[in-house]
Each structure stands twice: as C-alpha cells, then as structure tokens.
CSV table of C-alpha atoms and ligand atoms in Angstrom, one decimal:
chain,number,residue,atom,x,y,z
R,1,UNK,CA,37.0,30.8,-2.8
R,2,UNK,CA,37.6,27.4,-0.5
R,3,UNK,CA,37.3,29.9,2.4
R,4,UNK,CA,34.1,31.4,1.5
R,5,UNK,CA,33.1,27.7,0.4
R,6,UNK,CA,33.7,26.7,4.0
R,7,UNK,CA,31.7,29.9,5.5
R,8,UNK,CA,28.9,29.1,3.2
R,9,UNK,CA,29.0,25.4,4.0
R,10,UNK,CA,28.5,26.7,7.9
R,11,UNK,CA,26.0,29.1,7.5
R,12,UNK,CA,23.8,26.3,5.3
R,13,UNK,CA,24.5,23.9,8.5
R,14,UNK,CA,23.0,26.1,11.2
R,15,UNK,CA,20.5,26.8,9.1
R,16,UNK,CA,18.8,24.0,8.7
R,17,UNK,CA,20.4,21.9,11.3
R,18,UNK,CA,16.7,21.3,13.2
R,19,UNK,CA,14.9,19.8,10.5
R,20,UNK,CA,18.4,17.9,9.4
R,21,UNK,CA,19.1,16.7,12.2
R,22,UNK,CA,16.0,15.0,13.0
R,23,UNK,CA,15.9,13.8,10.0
R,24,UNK,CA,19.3,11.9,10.2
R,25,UNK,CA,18.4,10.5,13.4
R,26,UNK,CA,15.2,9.4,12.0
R,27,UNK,CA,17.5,7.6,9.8
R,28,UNK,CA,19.9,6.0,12.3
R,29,UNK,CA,16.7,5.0,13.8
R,30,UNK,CA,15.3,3.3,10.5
R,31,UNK,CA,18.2,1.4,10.1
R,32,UNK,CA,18.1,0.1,13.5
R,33,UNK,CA,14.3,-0.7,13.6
R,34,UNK,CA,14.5,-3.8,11.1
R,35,UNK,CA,16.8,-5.3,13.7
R,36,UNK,CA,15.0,-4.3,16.6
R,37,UNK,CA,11.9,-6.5,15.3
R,38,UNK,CA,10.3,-2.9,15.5
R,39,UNK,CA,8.3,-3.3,12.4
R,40,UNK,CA,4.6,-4.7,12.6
R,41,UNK,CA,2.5,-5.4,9.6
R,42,UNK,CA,-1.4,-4.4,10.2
R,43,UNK,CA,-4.1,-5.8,8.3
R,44,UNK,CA,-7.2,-4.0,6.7
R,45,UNK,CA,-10.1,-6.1,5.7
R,46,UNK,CA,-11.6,-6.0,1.9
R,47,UNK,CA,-15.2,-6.8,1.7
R,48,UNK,CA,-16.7,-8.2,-1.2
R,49,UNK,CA,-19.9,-5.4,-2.1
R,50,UNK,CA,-22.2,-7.8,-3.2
R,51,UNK,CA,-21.8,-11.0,-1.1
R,52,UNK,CA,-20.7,-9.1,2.1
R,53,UNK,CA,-17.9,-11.0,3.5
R,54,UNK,CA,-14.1,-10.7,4.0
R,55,UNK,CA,-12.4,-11.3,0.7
R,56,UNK,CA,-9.1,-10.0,1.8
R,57,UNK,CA,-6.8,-8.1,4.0
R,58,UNK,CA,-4.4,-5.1,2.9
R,59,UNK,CA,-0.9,-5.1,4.8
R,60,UNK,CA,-0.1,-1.8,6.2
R,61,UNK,CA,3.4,-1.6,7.7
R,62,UNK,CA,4.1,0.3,11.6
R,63,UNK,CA,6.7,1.3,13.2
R,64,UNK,CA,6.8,0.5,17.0
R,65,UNK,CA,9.5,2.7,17.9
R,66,UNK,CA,11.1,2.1,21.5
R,67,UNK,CA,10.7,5.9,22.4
R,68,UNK,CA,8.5,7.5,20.0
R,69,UNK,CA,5.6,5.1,19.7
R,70,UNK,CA,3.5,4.1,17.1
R,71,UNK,CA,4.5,6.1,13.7
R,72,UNK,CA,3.0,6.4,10.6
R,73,UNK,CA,4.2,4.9,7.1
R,74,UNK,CA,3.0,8.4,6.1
R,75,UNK,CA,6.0,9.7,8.6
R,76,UNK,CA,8.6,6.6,7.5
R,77,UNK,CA,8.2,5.7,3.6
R,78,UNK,CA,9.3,8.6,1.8
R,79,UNK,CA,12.4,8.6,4.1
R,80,UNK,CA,13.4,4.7,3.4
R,81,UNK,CA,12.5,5.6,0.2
R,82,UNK,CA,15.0,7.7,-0.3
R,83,UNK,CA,17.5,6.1,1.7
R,84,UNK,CA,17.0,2.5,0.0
R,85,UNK,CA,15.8,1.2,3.1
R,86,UNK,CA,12.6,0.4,1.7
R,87,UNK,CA,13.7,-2.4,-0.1
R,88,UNK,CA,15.0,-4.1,3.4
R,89,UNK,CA,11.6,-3.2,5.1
R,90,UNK,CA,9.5,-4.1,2.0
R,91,UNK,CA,10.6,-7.5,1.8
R,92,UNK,CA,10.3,-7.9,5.2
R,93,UNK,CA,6.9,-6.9,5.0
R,94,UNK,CA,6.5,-9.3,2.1
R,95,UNK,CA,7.7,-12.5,4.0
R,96,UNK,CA,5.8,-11.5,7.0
R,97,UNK,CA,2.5,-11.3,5.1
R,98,UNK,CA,3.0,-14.1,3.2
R,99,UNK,CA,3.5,-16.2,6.8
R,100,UNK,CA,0.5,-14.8,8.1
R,101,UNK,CA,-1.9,-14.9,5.7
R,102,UNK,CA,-0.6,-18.9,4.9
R,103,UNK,CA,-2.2,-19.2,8.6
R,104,UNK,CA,-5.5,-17.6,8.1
R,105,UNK,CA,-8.2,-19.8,8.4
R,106,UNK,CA,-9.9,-19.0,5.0
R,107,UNK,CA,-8.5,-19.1,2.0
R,108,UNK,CA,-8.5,-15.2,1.2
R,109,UNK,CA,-6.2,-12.9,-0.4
R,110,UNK,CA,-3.5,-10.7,1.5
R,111,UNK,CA,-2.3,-7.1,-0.8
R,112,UNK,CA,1.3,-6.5,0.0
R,113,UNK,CA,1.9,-2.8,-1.2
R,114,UNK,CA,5.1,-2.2,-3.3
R,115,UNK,CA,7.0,1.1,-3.4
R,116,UNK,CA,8.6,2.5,-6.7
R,117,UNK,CA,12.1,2.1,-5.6
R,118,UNK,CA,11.7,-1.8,-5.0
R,119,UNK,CA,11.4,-2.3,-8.6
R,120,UNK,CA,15.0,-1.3,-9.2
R,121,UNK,CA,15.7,-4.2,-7.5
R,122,UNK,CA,16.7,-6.6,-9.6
R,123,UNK,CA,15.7,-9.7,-7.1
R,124,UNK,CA,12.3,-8.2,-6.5
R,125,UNK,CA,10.8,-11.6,-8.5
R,126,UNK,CA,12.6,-13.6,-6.9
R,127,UNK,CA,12.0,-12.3,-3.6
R,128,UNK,CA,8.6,-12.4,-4.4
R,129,UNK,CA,9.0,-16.2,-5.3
R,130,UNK,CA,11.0,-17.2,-2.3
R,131,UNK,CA,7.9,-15.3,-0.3
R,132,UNK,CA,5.6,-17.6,-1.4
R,133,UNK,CA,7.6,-20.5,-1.5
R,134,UNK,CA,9.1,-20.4,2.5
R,135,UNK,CA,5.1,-19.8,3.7
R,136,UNK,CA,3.4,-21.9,1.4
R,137,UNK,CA,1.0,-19.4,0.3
R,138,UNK,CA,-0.5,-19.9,-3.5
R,139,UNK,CA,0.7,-17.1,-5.3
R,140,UNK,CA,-2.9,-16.7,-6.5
R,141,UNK,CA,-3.6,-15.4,-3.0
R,142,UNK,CA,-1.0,-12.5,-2.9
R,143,UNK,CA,-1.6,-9.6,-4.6
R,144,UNK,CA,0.8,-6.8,-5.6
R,145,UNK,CA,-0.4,-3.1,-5.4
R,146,UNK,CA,2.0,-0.7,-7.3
R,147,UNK,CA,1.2,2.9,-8.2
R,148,UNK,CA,1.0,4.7,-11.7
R,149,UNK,CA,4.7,6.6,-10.3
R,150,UNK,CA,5.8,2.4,-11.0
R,151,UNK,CA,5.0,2.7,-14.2
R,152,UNK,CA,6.1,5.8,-15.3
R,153,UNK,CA,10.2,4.6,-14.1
R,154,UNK,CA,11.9,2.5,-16.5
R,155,UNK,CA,8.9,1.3,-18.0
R,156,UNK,CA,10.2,-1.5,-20.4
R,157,UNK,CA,12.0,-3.6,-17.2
R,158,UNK,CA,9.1,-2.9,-15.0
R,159,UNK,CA,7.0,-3.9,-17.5
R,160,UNK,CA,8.4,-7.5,-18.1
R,161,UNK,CA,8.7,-7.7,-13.9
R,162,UNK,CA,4.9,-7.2,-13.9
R,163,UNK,CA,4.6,-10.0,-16.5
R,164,UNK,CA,6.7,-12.2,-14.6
R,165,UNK,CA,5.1,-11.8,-11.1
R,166,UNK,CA,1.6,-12.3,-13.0
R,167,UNK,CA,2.3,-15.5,-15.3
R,168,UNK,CA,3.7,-16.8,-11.7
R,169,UNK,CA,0.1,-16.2,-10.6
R,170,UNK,CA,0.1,-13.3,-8.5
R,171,UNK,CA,-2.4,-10.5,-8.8
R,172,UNK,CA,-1.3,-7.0,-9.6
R,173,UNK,CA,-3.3,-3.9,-8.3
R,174,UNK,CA,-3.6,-0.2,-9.8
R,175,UNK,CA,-3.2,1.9,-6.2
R,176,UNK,CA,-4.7,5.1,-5.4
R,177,UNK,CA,-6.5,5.4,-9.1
R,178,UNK,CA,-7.1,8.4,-10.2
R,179,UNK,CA,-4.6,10.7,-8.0
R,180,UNK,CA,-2.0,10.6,-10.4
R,181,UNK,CA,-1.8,11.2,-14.5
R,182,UNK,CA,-3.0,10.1,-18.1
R,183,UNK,CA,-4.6,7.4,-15.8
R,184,UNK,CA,-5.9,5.3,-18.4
R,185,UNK,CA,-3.4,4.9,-20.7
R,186,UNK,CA,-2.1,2.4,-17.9
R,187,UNK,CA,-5.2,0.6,-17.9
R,188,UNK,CA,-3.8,-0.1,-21.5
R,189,UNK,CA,0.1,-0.7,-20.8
R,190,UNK,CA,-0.6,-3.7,-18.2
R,191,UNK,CA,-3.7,-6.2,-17.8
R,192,UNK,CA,-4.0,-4.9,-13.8
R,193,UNK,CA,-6.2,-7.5,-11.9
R,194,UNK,CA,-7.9,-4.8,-9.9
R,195,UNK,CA,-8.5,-1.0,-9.6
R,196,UNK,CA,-8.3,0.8,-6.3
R,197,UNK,CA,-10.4,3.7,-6.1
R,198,UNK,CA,-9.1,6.5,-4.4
R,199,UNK,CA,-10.1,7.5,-0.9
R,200,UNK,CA,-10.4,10.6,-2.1
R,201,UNK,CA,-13.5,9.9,-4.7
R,202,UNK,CA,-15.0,7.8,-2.2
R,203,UNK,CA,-15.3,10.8,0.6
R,204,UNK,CA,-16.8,13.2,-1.6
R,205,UNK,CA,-19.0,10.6,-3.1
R,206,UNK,CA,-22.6,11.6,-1.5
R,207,UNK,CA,-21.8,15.2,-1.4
R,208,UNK,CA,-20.2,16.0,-5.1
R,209,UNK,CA,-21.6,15.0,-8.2
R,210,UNK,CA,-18.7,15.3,-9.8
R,211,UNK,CA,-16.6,12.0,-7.5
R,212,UNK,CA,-20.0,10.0,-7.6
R,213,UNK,CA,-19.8,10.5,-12.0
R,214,UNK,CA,-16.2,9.6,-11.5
R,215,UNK,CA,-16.9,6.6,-9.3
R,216,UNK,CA,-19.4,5.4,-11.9
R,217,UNK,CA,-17.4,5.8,-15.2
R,218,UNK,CA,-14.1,3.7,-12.8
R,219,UNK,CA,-16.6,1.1,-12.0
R,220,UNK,CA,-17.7,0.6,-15.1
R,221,UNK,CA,-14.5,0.4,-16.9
R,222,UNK,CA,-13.9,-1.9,-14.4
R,223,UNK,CA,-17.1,-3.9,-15.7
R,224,UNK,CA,-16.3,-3.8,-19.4
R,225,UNK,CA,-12.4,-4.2,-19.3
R,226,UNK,CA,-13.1,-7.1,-16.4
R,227,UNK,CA,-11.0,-5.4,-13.8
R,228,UNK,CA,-11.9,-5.5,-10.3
R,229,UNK,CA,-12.8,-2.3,-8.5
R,230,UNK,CA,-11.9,-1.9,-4.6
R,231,UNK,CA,-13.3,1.7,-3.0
R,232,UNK,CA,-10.5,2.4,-0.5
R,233,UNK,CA,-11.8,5.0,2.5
R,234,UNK,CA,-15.3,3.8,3.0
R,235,UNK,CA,-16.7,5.3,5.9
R,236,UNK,CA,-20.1,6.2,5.8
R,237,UNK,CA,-23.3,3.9,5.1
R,238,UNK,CA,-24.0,6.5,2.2
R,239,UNK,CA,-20.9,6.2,0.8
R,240,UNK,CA,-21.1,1.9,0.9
R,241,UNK,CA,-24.9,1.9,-0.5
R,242,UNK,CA,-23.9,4.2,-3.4
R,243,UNK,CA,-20.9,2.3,-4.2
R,244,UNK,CA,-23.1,-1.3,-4.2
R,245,UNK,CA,-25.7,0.8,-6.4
R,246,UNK,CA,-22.4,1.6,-8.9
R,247,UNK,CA,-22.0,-2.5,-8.6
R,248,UNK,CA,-18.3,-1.3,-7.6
R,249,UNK,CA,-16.8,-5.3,-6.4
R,250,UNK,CA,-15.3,-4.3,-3.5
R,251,UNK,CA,-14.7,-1.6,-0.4
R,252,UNK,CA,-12.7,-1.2,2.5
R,253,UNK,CA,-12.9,1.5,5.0
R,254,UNK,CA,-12.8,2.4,8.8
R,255,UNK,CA,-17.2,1.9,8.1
R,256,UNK,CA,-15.7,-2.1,8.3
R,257,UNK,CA,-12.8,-1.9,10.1
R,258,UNK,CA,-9.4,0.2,10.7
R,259,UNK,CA,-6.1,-1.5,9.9
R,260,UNK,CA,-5.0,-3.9,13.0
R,261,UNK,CA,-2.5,-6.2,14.3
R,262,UNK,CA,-2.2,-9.8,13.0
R,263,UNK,CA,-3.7,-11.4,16.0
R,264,UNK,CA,-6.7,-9.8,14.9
R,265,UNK,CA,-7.7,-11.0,11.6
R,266,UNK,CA,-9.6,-14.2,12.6
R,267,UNK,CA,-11.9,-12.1,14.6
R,268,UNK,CA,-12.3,-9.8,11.7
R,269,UNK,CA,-12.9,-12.6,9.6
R,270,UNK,CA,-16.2,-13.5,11.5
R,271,UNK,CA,-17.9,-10.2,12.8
R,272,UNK,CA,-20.4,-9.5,10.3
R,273,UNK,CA,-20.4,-5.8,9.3
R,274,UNK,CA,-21.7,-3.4,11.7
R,275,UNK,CA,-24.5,-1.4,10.3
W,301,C2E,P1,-2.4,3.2,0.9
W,301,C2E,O1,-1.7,2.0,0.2
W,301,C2E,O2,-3.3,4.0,0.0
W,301,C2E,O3,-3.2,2.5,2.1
W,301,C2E,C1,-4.5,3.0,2.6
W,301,C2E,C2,-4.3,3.9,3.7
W,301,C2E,O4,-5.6,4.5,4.0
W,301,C2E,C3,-3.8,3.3,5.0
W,301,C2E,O5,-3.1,4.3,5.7
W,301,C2E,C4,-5.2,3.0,5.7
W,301,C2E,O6,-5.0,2.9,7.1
W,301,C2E,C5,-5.9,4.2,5.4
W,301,C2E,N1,-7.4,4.0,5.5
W,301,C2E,C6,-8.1,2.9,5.3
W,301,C2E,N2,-9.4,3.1,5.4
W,301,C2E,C7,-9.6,4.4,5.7
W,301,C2E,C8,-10.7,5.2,6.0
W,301,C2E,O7,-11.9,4.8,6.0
W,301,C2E,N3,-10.5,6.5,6.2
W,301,C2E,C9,-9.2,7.0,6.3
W,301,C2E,N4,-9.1,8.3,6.6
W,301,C2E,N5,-8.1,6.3,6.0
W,301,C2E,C10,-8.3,5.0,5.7
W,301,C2E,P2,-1.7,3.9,6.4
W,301,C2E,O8,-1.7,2.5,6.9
W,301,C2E,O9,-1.3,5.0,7.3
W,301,C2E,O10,-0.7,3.9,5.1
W,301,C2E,C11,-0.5,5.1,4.4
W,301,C2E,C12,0.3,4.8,3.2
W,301,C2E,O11,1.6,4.3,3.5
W,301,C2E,C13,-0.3,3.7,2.3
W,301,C2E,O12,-1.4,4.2,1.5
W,301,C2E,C14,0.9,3.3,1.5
W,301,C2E,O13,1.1,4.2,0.4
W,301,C2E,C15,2.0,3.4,2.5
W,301,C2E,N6,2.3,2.1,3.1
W,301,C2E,C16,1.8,1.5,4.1
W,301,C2E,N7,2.4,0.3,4.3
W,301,C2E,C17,3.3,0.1,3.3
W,301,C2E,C18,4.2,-0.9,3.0
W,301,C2E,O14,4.3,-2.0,3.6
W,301,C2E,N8,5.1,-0.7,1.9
W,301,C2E,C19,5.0,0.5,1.2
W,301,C2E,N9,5.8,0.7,0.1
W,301,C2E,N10,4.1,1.5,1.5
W,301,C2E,C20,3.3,1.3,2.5
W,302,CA,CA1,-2.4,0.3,-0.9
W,303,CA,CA1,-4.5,3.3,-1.8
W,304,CA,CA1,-2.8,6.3,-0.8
C-alpha cells in the first residue's frame, strides 16, 4: 500500500507539475513582492451624477513585478487569498491609501476594497484605526467595500466588525451588487452606506431591457432605503445619460477615467469630463 501510495504520489506530481509549479513560484514571488516595495495602489475616480465632479477615488492594488511586469489583481488575489497573504498586502494597501488620500487636495473620499479573508483577522478594526490615525485621514473619508461572500462567513463576528468600523465613522460599501445571491436580504442584515452596481448591469444597460429594469429597481431602493448607488464600468455616453435619467448618485468608468498611479489623482481631480 505505502509503495503504491508513493507511485501514485509521482504520477499526481508530473502530472500537474506545469500549472503547480508556476503557481508556487507565483507564491515565492508574492511573498517577496511586499518587501520588494513591488506593490502600487491605483486610483479610479467616482463622479458624482448629478453635480459632475470628483467625489472619490477607488484604490486598485498592482503588482510591478521585476520580470513579469505589470499584473493584474485578477491574476494575484485569489492566490494571496488563499495563501493568507492578502491580509499582509491588504493592510498595506490600507495604510498607503489612507497616506495618499490625507494629501489630496480636496477633501474627497478614498474606497479601500476588503477581501473576505481579512475579516478573520481579528485586528482588522484596529488596523483600520491605526490607518487612519498614522495619516490623519477622518475616518468619514475612507470607505470599506466588502462583498455579499463577507457576509455570508461567520456572519455574527463580521457583523459586529461592520458595526464597529461604522460607529468609528467609516463608510461601508455593498461591492459588485447583484452578482452574487439572495441580494437583498443583505440590504436588511447591515445599514451599507452605498451600493455598487455591477459592471455587468451597467454594459448591457442600452442594449437589454432587462439590466436597464434592473438598474432602475437598484437605484431606487437606493432612493427609498437612502443608500447611495455607484454604477461601476461606465463606458459609454448612453450608458452615463441613462444612469443620470435613473437619478443613480454616482458612476465610475474608463468613459471618466481608467485606474492610475497616485501621482495622478490631482490632475484627475481638475479635468472636467471628456464628452
Ligand atoms: P472591483 O473591486 O470590482 O474593481 C473594479 C474593477 O473594474 C477594477 O479592475 C477596475 O479597473 C475595473 N474597471 C473600472 N472601470 C471599468 C470600465 O469602465 N470597464 C472595464 N472593463 N473595467 C473597469 P482591477 O483594478 O483589475 O481589479 C479587479 C478586482 O481585483 C477588483 O474588482 C477587486 O475585486 C480586486 N482588487 C483590486 N484591488 C484590490 C485590493 O487592494 N484588495 C482586494 N481585496 N481586492 C482588490
Ligand atoms: Ca471594488
Ligand atoms: Ca466592483
Ligand atoms: Ca468586481
């Protein structure tokens, strides 16, 4: 039995050993890159709808690796998620922003997003806390975006987090609304600050009637529960004019802006939107 163990053990080896071991040298790699200062933090402007000016910037983390370039969080997340390493790089992520936006020149909101696996650490308020204190930014500036998968972990302690992080002042956002399940029952479980539409609505939403009916019924539960709306993905001048005819309170999009580097955001803070 040990020997066939062993011979099966192999055989499993070589065959996966590509994919594997890419994977565990993406790993090494990961590990390294926090101390390799190889992490940047992008930001993403968020336009108010009505008023048409920069109300906020969404952090989006990159990875400038040494040999490899620029990569995606799409390409590095789930793998420091499994690993734990997102809590390292998340905090990181969180102090950096917090620095940054305490240097902005207006006084606008920076969205920090928060993977599930950061709530089952239990300094995550206190993180959040020293974040705020060590950059000076009001914690009314700051807001937290967290997914449904947040809530659907452990509910009860990342419930009373939530709590904390909001009586302390910080805003807490509903992420890619819509994508997940039993949506609204979480508009019930937690008084969320603001709703992010998903991107996904938001493309279709001059070509199917079936996104633009579920744009309108998000924006106005937004309106009657007093929940802010964001549209995430605007990129088309149909899209934006159907979204301010929705009265949806805010969009972001590559029609405003792409995510880019820090040095950037004063610049984005001025240009008036292209139309
Ligand atoms: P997300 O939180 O839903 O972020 C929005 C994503 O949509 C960003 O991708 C952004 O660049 C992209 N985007 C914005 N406007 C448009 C548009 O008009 N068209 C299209 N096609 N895309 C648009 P990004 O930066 O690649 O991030 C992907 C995901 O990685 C994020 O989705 C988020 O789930 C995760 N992520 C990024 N940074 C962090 C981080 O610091 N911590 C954690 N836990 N997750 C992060
Ligand atoms: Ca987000
Ligand atoms: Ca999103
Ligand atoms: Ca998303």
């Amino acid at each position: 039995a040990k020997e066939d163990g062993r011979g099966t053990y192999r055989f499993f080896e070589t065959g996966m050993d590509a994919r594997a071991q890419a994977r565990r040298l993406l790993e090494l790699d990961l590990r390294a890159a926090l101390q390799r200062g190889e992490f940047e933090v992008y930001y993403q402007p968020i336009r108010d709808v009505a008023k048409d000016v920069v109300v906020g910037f969404e952090a989006l983390v990159r990875w400038n690796h040494s040999l490899r370039g620029m990569i995606s969080p799409a390409n590095f997340i789930p793998l420091a998620e499994e690993t734990g390493l997102i809590v390292p790089i998340g905090d990181w992520v969180l102090r950096r922003a917090c620095i940054d936006a305490a240097q902005w020149s207006q006084d606008v909101g920076v969205a920090v997003n928060l993977s599930p696996v950061q709530f089952k650490n239990p300094n995550l308020v206190s993180t959040v806390k020293e974040a705020l204190k060590a950059s000076g930014l009001p914690a009314h500036r700051l807001e937290l975006e967290i997914t449904e998968s947040v809530l659907l972990q452990n509910s009860e302690a990342t419930l009373s987090v939530l709590h904390e992080l909001r009586a302390f002042g910080v805003r807490i956002s509903l992420d890619d609304f819509g994508t997940g399940y039993s949506s609204l029952s979480y508009l019930r479980s937690f008084p969320f600050d603001k709703i992010k539409i998903d991107r996904s609505f938001v493309t279709e939403l001059a070509t199917r009637d079936d996104s633009m009916a579920i744009v309108r019924a998000v924006t106005g539960l937004g309106k009657s529960l007093g929940i802010v709306t964001t549209a995430e993905g605007v990129e088309t001048d149909a899209q934006f004019d159907l979204l301010r005819q929705e009265g949806c309170t805010q969009a972001q999009g590559y029609l405003f802006s792409p995510p880019r580097p820090a040095a950037e955001v004063e610049t984005m803070l001025l240009k008036p939107r292209a139309r």
